[in-house]
CSV table of C-alpha atoms in Angstrom, one decimal:
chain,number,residue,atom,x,y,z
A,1,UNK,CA,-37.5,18.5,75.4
A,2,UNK,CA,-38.5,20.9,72.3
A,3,UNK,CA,-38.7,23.9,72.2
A,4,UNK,CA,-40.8,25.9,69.6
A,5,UNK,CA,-39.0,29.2,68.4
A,6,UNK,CA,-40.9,31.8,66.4
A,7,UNK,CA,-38.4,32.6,63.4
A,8,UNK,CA,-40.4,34.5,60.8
A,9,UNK,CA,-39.1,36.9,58.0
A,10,UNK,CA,-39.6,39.6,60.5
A,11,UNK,CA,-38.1,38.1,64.0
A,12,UNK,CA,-34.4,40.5,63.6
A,13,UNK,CA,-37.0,43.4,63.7
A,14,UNK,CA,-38.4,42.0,66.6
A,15,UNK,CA,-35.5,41.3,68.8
A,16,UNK,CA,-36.2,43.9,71.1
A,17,UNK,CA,-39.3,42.4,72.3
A,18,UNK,CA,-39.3,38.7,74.1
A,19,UNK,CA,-40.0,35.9,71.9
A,20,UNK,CA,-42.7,33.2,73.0
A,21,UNK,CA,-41.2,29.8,73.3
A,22,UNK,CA,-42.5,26.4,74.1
A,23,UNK,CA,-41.2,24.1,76.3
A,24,UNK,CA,-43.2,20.5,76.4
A,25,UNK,CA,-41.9,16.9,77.9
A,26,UNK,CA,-42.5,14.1,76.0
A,27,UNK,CA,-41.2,10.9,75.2
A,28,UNK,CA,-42.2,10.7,71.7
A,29,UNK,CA,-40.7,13.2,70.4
A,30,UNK,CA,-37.5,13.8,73.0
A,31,UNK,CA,-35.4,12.6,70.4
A,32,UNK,CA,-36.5,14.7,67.2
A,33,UNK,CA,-33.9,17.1,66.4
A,34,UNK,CA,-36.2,20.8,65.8
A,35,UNK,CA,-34.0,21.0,62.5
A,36,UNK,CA,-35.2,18.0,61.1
A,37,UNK,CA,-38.7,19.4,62.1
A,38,UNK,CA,-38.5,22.7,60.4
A,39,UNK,CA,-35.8,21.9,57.5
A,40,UNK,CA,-38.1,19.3,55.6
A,41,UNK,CA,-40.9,20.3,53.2
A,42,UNK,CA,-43.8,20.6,55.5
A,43,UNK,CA,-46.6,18.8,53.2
A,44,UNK,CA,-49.3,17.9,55.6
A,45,UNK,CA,-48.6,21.2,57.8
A,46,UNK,CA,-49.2,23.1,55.0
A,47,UNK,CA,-52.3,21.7,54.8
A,48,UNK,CA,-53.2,22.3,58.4
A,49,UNK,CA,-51.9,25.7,58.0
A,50,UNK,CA,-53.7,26.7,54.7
A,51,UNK,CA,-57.1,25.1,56.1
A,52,UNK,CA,-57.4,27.2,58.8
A,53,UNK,CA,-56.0,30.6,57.2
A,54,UNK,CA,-59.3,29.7,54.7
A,55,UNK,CA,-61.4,29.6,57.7
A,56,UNK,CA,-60.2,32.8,58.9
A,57,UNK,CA,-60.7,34.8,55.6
A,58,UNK,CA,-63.6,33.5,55.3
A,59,UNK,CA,-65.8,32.3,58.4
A,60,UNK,CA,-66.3,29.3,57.6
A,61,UNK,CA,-65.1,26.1,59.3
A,62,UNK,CA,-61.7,24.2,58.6
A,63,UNK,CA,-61.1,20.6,57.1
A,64,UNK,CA,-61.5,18.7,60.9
A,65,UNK,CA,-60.5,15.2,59.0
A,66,UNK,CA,-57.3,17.1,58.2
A,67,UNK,CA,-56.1,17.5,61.9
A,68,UNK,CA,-57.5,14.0,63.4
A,69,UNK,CA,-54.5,11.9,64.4
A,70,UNK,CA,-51.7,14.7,63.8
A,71,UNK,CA,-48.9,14.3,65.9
A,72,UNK,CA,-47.4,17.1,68.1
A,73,UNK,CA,-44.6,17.0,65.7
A,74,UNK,CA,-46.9,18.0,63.0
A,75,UNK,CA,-48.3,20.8,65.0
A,76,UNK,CA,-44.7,21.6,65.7
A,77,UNK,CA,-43.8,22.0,61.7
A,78,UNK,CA,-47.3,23.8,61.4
A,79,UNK,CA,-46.6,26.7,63.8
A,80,UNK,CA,-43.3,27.3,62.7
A,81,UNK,CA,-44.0,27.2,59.3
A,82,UNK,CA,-47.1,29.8,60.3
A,83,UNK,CA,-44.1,32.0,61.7
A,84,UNK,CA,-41.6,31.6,58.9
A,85,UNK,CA,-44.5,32.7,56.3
A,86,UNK,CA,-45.9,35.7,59.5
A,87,UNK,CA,-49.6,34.4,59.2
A,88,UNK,CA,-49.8,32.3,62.6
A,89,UNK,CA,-51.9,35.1,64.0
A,90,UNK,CA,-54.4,34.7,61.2
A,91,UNK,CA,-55.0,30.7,62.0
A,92,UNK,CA,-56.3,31.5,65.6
A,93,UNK,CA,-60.2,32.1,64.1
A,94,UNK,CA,-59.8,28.9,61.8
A,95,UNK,CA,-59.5,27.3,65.4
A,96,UNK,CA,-62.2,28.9,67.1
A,97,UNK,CA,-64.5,28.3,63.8
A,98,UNK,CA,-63.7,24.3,64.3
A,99,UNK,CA,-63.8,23.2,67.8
A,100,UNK,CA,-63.6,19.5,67.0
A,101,UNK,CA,-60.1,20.4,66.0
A,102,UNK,CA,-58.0,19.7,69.5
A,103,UNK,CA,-54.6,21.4,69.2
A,104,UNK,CA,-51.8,20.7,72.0
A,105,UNK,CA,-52.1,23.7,75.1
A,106,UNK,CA,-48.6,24.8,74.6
A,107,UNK,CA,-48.9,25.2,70.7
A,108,UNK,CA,-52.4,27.3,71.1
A,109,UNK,CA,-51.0,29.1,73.9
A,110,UNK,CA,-47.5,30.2,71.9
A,111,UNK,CA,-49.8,30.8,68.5
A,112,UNK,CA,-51.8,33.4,71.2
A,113,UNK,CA,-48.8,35.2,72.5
A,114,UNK,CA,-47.7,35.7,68.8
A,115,UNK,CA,-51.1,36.9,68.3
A,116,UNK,CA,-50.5,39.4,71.0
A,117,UNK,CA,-46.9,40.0,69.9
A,118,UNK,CA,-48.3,41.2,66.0
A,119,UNK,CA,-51.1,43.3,67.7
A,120,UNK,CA,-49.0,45.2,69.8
A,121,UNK,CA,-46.7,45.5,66.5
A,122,UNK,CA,-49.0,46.8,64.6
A,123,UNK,CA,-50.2,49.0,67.7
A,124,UNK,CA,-46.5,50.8,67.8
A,125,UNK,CA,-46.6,50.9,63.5
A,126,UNK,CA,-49.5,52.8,63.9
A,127,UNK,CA,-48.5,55.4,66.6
A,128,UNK,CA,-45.1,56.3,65.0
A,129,UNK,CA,-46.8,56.5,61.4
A,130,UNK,CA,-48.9,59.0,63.0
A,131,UNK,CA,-46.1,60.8,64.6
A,132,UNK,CA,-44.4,60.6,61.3
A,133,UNK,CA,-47.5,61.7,59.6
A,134,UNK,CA,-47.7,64.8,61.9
A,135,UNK,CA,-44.3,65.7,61.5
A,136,UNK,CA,-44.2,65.9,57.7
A,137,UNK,CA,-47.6,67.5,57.8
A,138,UNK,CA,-45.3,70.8,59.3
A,139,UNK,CA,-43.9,70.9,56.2
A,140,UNK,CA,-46.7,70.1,54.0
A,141,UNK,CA,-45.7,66.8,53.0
A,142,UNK,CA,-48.7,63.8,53.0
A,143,UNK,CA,-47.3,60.6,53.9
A,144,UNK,CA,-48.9,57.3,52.4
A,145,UNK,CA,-47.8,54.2,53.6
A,146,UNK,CA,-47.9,51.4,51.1
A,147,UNK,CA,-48.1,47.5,51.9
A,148,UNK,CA,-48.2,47.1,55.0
A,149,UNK,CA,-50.1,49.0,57.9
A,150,UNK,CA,-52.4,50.7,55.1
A,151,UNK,CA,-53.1,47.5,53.3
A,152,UNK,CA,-53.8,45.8,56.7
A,153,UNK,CA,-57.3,47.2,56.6
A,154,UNK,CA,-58.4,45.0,53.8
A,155,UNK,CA,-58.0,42.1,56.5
A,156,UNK,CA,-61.0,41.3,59.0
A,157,UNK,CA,-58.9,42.0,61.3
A,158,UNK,CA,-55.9,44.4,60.8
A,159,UNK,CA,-53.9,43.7,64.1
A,160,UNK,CA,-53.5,40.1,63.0
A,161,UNK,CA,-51.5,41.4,60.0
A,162,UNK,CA,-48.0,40.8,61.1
A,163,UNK,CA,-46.1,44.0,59.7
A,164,UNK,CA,-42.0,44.4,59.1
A,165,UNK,CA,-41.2,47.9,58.0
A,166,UNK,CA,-43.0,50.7,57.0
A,167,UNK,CA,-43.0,51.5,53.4
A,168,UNK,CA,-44.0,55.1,52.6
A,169,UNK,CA,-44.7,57.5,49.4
A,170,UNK,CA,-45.0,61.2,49.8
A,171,UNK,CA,-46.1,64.3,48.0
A,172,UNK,CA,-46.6,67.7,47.9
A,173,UNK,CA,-50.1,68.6,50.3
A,174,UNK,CA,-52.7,69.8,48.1
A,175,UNK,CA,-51.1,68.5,44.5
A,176,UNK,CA,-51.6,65.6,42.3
A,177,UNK,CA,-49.1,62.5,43.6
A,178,UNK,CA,-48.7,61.3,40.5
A,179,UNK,CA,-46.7,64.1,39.2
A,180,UNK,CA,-42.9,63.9,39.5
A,181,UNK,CA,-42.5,67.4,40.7
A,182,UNK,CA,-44.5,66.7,43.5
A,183,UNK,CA,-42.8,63.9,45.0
A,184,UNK,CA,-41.2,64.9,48.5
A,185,UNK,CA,-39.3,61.9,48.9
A,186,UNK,CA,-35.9,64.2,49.5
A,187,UNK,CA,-37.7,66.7,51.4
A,188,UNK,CA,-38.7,63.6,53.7
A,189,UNK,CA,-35.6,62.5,54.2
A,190,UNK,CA,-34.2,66.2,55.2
A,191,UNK,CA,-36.6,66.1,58.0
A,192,UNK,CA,-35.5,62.9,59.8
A,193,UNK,CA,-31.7,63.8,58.7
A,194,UNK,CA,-32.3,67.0,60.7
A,195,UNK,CA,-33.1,65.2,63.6
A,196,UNK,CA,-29.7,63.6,63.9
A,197,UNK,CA,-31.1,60.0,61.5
A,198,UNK,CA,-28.8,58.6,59.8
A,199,UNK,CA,-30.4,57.8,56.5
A,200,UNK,CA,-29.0,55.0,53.7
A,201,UNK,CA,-29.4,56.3,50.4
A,202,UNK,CA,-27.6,53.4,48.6
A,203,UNK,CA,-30.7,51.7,47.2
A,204,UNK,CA,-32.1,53.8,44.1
A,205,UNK,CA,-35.5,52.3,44.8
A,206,UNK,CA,-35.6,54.0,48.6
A,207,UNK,CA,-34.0,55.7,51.2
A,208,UNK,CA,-34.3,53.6,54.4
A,209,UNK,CA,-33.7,54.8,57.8
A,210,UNK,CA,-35.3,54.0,61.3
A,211,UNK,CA,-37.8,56.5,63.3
A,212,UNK,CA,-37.6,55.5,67.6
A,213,UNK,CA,-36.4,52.3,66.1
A,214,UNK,CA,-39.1,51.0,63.4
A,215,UNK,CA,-37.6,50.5,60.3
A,216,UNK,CA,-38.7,52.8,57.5
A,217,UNK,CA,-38.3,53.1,53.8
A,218,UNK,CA,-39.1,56.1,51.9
A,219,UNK,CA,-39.9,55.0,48.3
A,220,UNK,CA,-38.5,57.3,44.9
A,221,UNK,CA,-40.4,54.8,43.4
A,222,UNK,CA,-42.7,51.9,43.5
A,223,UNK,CA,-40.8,49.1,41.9
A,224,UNK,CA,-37.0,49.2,41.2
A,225,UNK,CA,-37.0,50.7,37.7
A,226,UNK,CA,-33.4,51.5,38.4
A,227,UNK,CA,-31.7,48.2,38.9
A,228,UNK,CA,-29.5,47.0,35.7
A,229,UNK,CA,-28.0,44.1,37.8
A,230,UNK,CA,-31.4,41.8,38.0
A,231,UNK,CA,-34.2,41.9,34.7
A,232,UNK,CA,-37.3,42.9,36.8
A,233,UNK,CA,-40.0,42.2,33.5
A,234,UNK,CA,-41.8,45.7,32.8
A,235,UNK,CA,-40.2,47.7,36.1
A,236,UNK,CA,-40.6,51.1,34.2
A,237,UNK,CA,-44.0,50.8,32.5
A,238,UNK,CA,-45.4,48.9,36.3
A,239,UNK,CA,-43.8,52.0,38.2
A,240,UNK,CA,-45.7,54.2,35.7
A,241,UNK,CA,-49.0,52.9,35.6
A,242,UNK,CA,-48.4,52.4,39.4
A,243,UNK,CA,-48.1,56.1,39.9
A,244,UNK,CA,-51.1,57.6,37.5
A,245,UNK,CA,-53.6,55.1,39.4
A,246,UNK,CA,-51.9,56.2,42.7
A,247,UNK,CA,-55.1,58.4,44.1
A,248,UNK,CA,-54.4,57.9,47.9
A,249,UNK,CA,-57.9,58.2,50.1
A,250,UNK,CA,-58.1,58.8,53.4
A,251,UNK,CA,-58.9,55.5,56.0
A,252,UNK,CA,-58.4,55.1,59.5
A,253,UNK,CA,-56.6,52.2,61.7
A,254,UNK,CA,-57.4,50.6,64.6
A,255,UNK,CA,-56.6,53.3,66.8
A,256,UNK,CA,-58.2,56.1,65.4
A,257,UNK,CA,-55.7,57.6,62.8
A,258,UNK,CA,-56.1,58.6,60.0
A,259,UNK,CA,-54.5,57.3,57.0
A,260,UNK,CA,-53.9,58.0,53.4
A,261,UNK,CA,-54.1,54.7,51.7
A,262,UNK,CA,-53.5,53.8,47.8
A,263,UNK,CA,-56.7,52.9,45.3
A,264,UNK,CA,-57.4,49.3,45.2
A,265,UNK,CA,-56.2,50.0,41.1
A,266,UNK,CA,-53.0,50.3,42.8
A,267,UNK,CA,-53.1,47.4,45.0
A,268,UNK,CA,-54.3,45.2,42.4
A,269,UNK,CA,-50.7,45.5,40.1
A,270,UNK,CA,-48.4,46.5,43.1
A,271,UNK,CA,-49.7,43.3,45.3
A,272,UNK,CA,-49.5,41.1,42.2
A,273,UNK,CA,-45.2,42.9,41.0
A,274,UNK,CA,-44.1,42.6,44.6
A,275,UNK,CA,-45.2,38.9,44.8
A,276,UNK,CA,-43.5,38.0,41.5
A,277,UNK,CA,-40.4,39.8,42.0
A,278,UNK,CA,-40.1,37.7,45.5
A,279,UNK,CA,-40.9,34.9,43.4
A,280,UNK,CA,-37.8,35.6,41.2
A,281,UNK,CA,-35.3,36.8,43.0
A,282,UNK,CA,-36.1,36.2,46.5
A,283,UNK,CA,-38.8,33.6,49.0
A,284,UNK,CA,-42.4,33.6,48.3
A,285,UNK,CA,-44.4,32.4,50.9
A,286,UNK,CA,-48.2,32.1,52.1
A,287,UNK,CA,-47.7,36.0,53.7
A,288,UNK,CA,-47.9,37.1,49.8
A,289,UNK,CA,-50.9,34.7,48.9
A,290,UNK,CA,-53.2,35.9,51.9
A,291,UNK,CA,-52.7,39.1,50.7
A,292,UNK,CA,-53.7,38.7,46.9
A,293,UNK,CA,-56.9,36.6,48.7
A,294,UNK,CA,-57.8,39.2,50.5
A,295,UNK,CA,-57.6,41.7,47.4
A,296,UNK,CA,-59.4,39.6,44.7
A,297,UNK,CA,-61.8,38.6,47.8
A,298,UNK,CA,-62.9,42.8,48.2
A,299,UNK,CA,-62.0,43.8,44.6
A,300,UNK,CA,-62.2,40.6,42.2
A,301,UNK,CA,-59.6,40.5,39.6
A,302,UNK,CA,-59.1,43.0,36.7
A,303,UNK,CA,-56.2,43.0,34.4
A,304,UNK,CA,-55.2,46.6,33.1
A,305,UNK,CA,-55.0,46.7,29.4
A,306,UNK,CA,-51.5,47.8,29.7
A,307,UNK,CA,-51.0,44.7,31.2
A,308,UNK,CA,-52.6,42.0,29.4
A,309,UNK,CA,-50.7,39.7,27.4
A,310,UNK,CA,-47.9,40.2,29.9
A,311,UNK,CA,-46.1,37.9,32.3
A,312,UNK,CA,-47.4,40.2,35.7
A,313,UNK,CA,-51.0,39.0,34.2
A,314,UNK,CA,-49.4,35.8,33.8
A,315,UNK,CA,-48.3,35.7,37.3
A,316,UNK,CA,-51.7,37.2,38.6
A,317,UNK,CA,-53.5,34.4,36.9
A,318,UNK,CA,-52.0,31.7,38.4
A,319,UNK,CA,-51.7,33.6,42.4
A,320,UNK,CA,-56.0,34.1,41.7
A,321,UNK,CA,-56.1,30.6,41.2
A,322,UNK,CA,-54.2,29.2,44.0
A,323,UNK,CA,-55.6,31.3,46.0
A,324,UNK,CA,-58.9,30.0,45.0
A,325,UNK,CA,-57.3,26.5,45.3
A,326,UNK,CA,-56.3,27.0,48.7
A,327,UNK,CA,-57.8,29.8,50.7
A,328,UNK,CA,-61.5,30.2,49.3
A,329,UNK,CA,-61.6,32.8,46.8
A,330,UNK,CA,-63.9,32.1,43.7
A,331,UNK,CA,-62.3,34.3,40.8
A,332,UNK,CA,-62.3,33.1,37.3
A,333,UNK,CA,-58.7,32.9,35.9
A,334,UNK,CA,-56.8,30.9,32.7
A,335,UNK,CA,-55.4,28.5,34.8
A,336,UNK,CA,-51.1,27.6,33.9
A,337,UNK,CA,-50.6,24.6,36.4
A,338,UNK,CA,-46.7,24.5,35.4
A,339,UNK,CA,-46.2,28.0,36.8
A,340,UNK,CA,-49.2,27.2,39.4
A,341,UNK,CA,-46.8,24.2,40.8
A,342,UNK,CA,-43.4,26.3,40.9
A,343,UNK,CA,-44.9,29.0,43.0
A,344,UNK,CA,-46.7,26.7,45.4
A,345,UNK,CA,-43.9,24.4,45.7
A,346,UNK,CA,-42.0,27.6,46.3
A,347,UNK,CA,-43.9,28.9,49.4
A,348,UNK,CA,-43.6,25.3,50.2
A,349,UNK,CA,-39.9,24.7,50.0
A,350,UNK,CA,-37.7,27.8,48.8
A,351,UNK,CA,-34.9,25.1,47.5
A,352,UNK,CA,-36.6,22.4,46.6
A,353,UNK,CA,-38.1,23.8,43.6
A,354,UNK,CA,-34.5,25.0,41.4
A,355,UNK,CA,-33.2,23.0,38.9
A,356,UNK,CA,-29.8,23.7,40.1
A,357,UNK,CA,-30.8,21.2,42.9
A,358,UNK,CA,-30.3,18.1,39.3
A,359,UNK,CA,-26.9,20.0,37.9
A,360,UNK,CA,-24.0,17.9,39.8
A,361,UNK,CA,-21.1,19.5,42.2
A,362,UNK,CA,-17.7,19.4,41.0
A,363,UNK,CA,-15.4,16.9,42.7
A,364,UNK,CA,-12.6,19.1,42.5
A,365,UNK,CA,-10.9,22.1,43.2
A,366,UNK,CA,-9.9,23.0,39.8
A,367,UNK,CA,-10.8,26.5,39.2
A,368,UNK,CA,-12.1,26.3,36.0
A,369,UNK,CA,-14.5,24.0,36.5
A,370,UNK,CA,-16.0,25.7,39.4
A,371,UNK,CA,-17.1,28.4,37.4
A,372,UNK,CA,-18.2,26.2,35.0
A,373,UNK,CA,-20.6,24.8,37.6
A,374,UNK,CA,-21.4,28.6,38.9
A,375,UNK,CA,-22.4,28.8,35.1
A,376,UNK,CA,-23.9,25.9,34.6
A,377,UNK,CA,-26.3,26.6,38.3
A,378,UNK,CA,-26.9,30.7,36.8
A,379,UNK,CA,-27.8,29.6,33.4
A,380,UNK,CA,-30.5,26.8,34.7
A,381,UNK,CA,-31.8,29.3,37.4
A,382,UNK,CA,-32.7,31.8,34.4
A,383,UNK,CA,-33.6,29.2,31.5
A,384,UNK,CA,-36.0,28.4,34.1
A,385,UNK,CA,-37.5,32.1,34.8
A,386,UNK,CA,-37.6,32.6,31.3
A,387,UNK,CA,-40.1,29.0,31.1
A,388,UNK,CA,-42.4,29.9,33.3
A,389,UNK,CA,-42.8,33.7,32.7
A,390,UNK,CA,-41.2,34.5,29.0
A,391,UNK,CA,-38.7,35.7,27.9
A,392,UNK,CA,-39.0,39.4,30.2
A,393,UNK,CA,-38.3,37.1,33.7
A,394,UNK,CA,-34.4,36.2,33.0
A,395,UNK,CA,-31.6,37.3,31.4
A,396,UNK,CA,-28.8,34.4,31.3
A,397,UNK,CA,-26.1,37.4,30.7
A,398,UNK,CA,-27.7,39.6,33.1
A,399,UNK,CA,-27.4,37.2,35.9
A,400,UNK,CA,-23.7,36.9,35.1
A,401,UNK,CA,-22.7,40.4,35.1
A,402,UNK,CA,-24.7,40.9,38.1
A,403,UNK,CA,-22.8,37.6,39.5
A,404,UNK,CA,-19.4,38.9,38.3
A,405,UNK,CA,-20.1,42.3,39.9
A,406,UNK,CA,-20.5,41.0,43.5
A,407,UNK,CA,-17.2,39.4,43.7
A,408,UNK,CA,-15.4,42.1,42.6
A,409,UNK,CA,-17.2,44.3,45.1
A,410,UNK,CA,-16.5,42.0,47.3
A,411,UNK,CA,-12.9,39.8,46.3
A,412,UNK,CA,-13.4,37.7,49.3
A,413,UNK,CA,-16.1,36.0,48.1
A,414,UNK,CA,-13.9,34.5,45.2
A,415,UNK,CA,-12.3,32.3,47.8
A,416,UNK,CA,-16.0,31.5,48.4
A,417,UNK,CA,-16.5,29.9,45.0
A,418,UNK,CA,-13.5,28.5,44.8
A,419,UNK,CA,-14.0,26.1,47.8
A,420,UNK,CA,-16.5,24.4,45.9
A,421,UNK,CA,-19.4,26.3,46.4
């Protein structure tokens, strides 16, 4: 027996609601272990997935020769790779639009419950923003979600957008947001404190909290300007151009409320910084590239003159042109194949792209060498930044004392490196 188990990037916020799982007999694949399935890099899944995520964004029908002869192992790897990277509700269309593709009944009929699942999702987001919205409004606060919920509207259809949290800026009713002494973002916090919230304040970027259980956080700022341990290229000149092309207008979800959403100026760097920083220091995945696509889809691509020559115009040249590679778009960019590859390859396997994967593991427990290796695996992971991005990505030294911080934060962890890793 398999069993398929939805384990996307969101699935700890959504452990309060029951997870769809399949259950199918079969002698051909009794034996496959579901962490083989999942753990290799899904090549000819990704395929599958990215053909019908094109077909969804765009109408049109998928690549049919791509799915004759796939095995239900293949559909396996595609529909949890669709959950790891939250974009399985967005493949259900790309089926409809090609109904010579024939799909195995449990795998449609899990990919509809998760469609149902990120509707209702996005059904609560939407009712508590509003009750958020209405609250603050009392004390003349505007609320402005960004990412998320708000950005959802770009997509044909915004329920299918899976959400995590909700990211929010506020200001002063009646003022201009991108003036410092109107941001509320203390006053927010005050109002949810006084309700008996307990709100974290330990990240300089946001406070975070949760509102009737929906995670929340309440942005000082855009980017993290305010970080010394990682080198986030151009935080402080992105957070400021971010804010002065801020200009919330008003839209209105699903359900009727009504929103203040960022300018598409906005969008266009935020989407574009947010990406590369996951790139950097975190997972990319093909969550972040159906985003841009949908962007540069509505809005084409511009590069701010503050921008150009940069490594985020870097980064947005080579996200426009794998998104016209892979999901449709048609927006001219200078095309960078090296830096193409290493995201793609990302979103495809998070490990498989690091160099570290070549630099070789002590074979013993001497100390010193351990943290020669640490070194050795630090310095290759930023040498490596710096190749594809310029000099602005990495920071071999700031990698270390960021290293060397966490250990003594946290002296257990020394043990940790000292076991070999």
């Amino acid at each position: 027996m398999i069993k398929i188990l939805p384990q996307s990037i969101y699935s700890t916020m959504f452990s309060s609601k029951k997870q769809p799982v399949i259950q199918k007999q079969t002698s051909a694949v009794d034996s496959v272990s579901l962490n083989n399935i999942t753990k290799s890099p899904d090549y000819i899944p990704s395929k599958m997935l990215l053909s019908l995520l094109k077909s969804t964004l765009n109408g049109e029908k998928a690549d049919a020769s791509l799915f004759q002869g796939r095995s239900y192992e293949d559909w396996v790897r595609m529909y949890n790779l669709g959950q790891d990277n939250a974009v399985t509700p967005l493949l259900l269309d790309g089926l409809k639009n090609t109904p010579e593709i024939k799909i195995p009944a449990d795998v449609l009929e899990n990919m509809k419950l998760t469609e149902d699942f990120a509707k209702h999702y996005h059904m609560k987001q939407e009712k508590l923003l509003g009750e958020i919205i209405d609250l603050s409004s009392k004390k003349d606060i505007d609320v402005v979600p960004i990412k998320g919920i708000g950005f959802s509207l770009n997509y044909p259809d915004p329920q299918r957008r899976f959400g995590g949290d909700i990211d929010v800026f506020t200001f002063k009713h009646g003022t201009d947001s991108s003036k410092v002494k109107n941001n509320m973002t203390y006053a927010f916090d005050e109002i949810f404190a006084g309700k008996g919230v307990e709100i974290d304040t330990h990240h300089p970027k946001h406070s975070e909290f949760k509102y009737k259980g929906m995670p929340i956080e309440n942005h000082r700022h855009f980017v993290d300007v305010d970080n010394s341990n990682i080198k986030v290229p151009m935080a402080k000149q992105v957070d400021k151009y971010l804010m002065r092309v801020f200009n919330p207008a008003e839209k209105v979800l699903p359900m009727g409320t009504k929103v203040l959403v960022p300018s598409k100026e906005f969008n266009n760097v935020f989407l574009a910084f947010h990406s590369m920083t996951h790139f950097l220091f975190g997972g990319i995945n093909f969550h972040h590239l159906a985003d841009w696509a949908v962007h540069i889809q509505k809005n084409s691509l511009v590069i701010p003159d503050e921008l150009k020559g940069t490594t985020i115009e870097k980064f947005m040249n080579a996200m426009t042109n794998l998104s016209n590679k892979y999901l449709g778009t048609s927006v001219k960019a200078p095309e960078n194949k090296k830096l193409e590859d290493a995201i793609f390859n990302k979103m495809l396997d998070p490990m498989g792209e690091y160099p570290t994967n070549k630099i070789q593991k002590p074979v013993t427990k001497n100390p010193l060498k351990v943290l020669k290796y640490k070194y050795d695996v630090i310095k290759s992971e930023e040498l490596r930044k710096i190749e594809l991005l310029g000099p602005e990505a990495g920071s071999v030294k700031g990698a270390m004392f960021k290293s060397l911080k966490y250990h003594i934060l946290k002296p257990k962890t020394f043990l940790h490196v000292l076991r070999l890793v």
